[in-house]
PDB file of C-alpha atoms in Angstrom:
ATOM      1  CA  UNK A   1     -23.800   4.183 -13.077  1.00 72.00           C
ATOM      2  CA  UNK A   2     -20.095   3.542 -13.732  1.00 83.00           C
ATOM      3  CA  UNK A   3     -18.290   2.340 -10.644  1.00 89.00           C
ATOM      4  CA  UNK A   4     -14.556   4.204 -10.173  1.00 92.00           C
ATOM      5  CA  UNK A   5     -12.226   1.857  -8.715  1.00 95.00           C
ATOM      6  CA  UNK A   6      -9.982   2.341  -6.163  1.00 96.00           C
ATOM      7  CA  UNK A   7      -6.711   1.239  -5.226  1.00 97.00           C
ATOM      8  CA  UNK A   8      -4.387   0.284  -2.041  1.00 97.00           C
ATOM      9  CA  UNK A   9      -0.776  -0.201  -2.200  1.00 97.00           C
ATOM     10  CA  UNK A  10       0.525  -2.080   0.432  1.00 94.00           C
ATOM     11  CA  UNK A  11       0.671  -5.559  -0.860  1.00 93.00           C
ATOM     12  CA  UNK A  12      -2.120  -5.097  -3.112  1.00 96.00           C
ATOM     13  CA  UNK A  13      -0.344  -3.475  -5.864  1.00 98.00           C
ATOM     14  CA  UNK A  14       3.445  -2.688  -4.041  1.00 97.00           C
ATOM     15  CA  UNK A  15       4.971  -5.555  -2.722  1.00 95.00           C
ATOM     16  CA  UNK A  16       5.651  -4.133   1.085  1.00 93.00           C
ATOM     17  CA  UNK A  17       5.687  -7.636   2.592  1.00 89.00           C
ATOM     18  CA  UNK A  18       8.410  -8.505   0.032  1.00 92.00           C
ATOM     19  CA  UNK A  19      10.650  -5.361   0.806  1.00 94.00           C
ATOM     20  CA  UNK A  20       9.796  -6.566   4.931  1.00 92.00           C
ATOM     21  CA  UNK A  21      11.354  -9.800   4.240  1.00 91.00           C
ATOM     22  CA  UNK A  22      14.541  -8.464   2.822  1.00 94.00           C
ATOM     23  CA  UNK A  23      14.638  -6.226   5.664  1.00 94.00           C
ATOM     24  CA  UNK A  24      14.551  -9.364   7.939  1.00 92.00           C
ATOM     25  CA  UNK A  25      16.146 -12.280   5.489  1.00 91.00           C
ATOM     26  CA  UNK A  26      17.388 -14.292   8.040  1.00 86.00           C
ATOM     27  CA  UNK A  27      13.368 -14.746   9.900  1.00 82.00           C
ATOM     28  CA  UNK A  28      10.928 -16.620   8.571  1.00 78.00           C
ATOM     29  CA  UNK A  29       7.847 -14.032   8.599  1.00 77.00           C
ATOM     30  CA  UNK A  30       4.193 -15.494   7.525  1.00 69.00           C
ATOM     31  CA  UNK A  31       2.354 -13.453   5.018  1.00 61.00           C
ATOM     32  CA  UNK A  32       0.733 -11.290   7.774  1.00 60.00           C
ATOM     33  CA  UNK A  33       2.455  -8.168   7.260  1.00 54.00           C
ATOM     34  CA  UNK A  34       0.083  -7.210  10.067  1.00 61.00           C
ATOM     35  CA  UNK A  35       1.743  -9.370  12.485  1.00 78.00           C
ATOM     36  CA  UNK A  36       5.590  -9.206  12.219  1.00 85.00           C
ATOM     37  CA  UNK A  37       6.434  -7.361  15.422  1.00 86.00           C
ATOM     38  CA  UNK A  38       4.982 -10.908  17.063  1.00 85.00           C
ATOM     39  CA  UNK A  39       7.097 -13.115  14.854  1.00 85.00           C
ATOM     40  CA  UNK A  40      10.502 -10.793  15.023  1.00 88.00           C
ATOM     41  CA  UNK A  41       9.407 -10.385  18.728  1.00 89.00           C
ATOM     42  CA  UNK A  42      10.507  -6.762  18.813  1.00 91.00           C
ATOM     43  CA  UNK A  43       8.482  -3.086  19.386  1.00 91.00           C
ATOM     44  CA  UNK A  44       6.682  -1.274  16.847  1.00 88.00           C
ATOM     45  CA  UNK A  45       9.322   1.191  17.683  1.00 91.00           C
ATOM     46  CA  UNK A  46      12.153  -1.129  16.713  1.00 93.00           C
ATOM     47  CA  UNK A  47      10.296  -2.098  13.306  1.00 92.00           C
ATOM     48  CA  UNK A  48       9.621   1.448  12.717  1.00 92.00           C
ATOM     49  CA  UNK A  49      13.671   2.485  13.143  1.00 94.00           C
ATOM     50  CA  UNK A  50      14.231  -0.759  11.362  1.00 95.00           C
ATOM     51  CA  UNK A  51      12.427   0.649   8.354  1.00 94.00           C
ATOM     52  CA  UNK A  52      13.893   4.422   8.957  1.00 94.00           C
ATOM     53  CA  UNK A  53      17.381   2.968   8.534  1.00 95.00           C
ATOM     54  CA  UNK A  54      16.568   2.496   4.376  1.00 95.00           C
ATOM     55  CA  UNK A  55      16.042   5.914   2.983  1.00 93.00           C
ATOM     56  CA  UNK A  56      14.716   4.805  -0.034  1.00 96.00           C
ATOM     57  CA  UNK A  57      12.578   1.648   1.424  1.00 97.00           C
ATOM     58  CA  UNK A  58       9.263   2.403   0.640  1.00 96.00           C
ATOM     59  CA  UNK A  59      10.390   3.821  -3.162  1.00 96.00           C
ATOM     60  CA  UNK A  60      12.467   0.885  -3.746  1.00 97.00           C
ATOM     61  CA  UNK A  61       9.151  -1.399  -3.213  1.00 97.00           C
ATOM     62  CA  UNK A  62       8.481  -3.611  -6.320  1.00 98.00           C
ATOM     63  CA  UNK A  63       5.323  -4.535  -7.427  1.00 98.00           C
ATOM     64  CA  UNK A  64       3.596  -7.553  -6.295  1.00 96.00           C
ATOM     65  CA  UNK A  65       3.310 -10.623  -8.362  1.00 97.00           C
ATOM     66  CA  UNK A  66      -0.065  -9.200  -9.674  1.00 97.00           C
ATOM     67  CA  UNK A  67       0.428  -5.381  -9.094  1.00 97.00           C
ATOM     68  CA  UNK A  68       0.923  -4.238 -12.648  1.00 97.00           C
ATOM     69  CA  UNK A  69      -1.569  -6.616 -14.521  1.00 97.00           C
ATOM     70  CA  UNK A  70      -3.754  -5.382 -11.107  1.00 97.00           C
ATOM     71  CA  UNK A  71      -3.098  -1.151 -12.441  1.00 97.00           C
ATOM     72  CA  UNK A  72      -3.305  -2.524 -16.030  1.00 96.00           C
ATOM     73  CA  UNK A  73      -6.914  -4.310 -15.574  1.00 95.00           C
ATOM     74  CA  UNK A  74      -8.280  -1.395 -13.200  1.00 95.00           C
ATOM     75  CA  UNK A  75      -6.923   1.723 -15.684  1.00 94.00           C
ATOM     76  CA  UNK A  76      -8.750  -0.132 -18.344  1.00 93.00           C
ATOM     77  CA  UNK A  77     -12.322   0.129 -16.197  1.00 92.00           C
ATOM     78  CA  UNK A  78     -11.469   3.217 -15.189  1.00 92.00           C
ATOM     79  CA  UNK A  79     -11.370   4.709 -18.848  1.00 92.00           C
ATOM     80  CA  UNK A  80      -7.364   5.298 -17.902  1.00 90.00           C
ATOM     81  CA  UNK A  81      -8.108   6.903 -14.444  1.00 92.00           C
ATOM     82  CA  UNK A  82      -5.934   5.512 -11.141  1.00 93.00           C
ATOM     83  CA  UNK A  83      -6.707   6.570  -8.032  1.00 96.00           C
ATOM     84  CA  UNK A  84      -4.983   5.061  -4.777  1.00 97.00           C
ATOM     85  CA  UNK A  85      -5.750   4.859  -1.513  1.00 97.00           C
ATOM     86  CA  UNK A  86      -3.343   4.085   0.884  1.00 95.00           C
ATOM     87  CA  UNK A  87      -2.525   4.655   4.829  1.00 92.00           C
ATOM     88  CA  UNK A  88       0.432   6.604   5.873  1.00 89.00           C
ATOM     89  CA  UNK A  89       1.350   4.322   8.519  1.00 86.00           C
ATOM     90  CA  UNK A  90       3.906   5.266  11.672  1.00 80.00           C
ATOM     91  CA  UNK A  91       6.944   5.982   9.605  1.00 84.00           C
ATOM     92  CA  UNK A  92       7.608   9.333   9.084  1.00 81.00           C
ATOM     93  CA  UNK A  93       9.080   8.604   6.028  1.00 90.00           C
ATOM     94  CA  UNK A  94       6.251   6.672   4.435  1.00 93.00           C
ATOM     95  CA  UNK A  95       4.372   9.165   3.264  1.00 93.00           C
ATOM     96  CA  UNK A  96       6.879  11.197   1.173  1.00 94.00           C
ATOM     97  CA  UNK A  97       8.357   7.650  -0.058  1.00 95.00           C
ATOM     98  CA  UNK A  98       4.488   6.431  -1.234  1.00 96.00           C
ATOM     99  CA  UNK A  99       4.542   9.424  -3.373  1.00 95.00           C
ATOM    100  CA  UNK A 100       8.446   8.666  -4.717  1.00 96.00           C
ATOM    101  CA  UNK A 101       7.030   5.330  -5.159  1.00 97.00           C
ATOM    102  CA  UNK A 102       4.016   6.644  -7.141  1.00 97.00           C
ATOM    103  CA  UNK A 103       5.603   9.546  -9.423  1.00 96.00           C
ATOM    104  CA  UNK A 104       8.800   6.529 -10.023  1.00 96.00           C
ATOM    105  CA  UNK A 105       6.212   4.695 -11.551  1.00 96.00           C
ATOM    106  CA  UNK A 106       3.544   6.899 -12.906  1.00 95.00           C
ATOM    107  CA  UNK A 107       5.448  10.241 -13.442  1.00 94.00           C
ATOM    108  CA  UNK A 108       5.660  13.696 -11.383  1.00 94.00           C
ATOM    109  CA  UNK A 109       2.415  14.661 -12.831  1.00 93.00           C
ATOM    110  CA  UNK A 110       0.303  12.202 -11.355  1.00 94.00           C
ATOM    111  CA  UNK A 111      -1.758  13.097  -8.844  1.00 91.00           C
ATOM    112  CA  UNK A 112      -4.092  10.710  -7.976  1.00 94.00           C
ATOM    113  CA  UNK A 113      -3.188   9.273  -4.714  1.00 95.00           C
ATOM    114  CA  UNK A 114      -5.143   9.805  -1.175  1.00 96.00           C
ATOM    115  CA  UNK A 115      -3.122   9.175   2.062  1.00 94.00           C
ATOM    116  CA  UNK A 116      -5.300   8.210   4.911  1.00 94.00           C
ATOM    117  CA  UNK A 117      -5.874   6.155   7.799  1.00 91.00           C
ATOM    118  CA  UNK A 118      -9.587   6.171   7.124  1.00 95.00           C
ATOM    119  CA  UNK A 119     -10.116   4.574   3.720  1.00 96.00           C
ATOM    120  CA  UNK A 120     -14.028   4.863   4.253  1.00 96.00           C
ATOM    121  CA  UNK A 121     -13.843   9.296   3.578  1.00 96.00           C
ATOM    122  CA  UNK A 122     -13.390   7.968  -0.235  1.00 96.00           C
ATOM    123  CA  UNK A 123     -16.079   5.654  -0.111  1.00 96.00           C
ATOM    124  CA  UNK A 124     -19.354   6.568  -2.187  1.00 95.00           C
ATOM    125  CA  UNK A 125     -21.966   4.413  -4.009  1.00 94.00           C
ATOM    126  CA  UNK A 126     -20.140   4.650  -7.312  1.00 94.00           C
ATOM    127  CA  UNK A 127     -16.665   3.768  -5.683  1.00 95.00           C
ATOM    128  CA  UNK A 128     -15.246   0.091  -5.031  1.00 95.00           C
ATOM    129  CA  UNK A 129     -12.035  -0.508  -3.011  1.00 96.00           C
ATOM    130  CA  UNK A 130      -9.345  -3.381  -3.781  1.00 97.00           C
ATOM    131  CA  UNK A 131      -8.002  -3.674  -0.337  1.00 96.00           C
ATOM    132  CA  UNK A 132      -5.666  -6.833   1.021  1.00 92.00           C
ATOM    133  CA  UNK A 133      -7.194  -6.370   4.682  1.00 90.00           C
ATOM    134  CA  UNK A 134     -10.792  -7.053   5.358  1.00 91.00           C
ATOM    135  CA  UNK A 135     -11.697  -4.894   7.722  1.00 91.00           C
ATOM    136  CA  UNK A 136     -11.091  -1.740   4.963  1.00 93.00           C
ATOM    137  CA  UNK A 137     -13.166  -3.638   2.462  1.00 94.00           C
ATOM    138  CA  UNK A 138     -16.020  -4.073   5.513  1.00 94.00           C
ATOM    139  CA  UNK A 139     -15.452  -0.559   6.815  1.00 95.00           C
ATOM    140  CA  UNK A 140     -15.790   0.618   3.003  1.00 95.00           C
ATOM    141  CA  UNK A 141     -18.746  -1.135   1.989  1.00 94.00           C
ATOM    142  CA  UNK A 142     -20.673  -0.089   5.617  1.00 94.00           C
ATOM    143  CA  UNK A 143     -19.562   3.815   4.826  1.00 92.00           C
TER     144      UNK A 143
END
């Protein structure tokens, strides 16, 4: 059976933690994306509004270091399908600017991307998930 391979974004294939820094230059933040309301010491609220004041932020995302060699190598197993996978987050704007961020790169027609907080309604014996955060790859494989 061939396997379809799926794929996050956040800082698997777009560079989110990158676009974070330059949100923040002056702040050393670790690479826990995860964790940066602890090292800015603010409120999910005030990284949210942080984010909200970029219109473009999340389609103005670059790819990380291995994001297109990452599409390149999975739409060559695929037999030249993509299909993301991707949480919406708690911006409002995330959403809409995922898809910007997807049709900048892969044209309007595209149409394979899944927003979801639960990663684990996509998984299936004959899918496997490139996360960056354990617990989807652990929730994925259990599902």
């Amino acid at each position: 059976m061939k396997k379809l391979i799926l794929l996050d974004l956040d800082d698997t294939v777009v560079d989110l933690f990158g676009g974070l820094q330059k949100l923040w230059p002056d702040t050393h933040l670790n690479d826990n994306a995860w964790s940066i309301c602890e090292t800015l010491n603010i409120t999910h609220k005030e990284f949210w509004a942080k984010i909200l004041e970029v219109p473009t932020f999340w389609e103005d995302l670059e790819y990380t270091a291995w994001g297109r060699e990452l599409v390149s190598f999975v739409k060559f197993k695929n037999d030249g399908i993509l299909k993301f996978v991707t949480a919406p987050t708690r911006c409002p704007e995330a959403c809409r600017g995922k898809q910007r961020w997807i049709h900048k790169h892969f044209g309007e027609d595209f149409n394979g991307l899944t927003l979801t907080e639960d990663k684990t309604i996509c998984a299936r014996p004959d899918h496997i998930l490139i996360d960056d955060r354990e617990y989807n790859l652990t929730a994925f494989q259990k599902a």
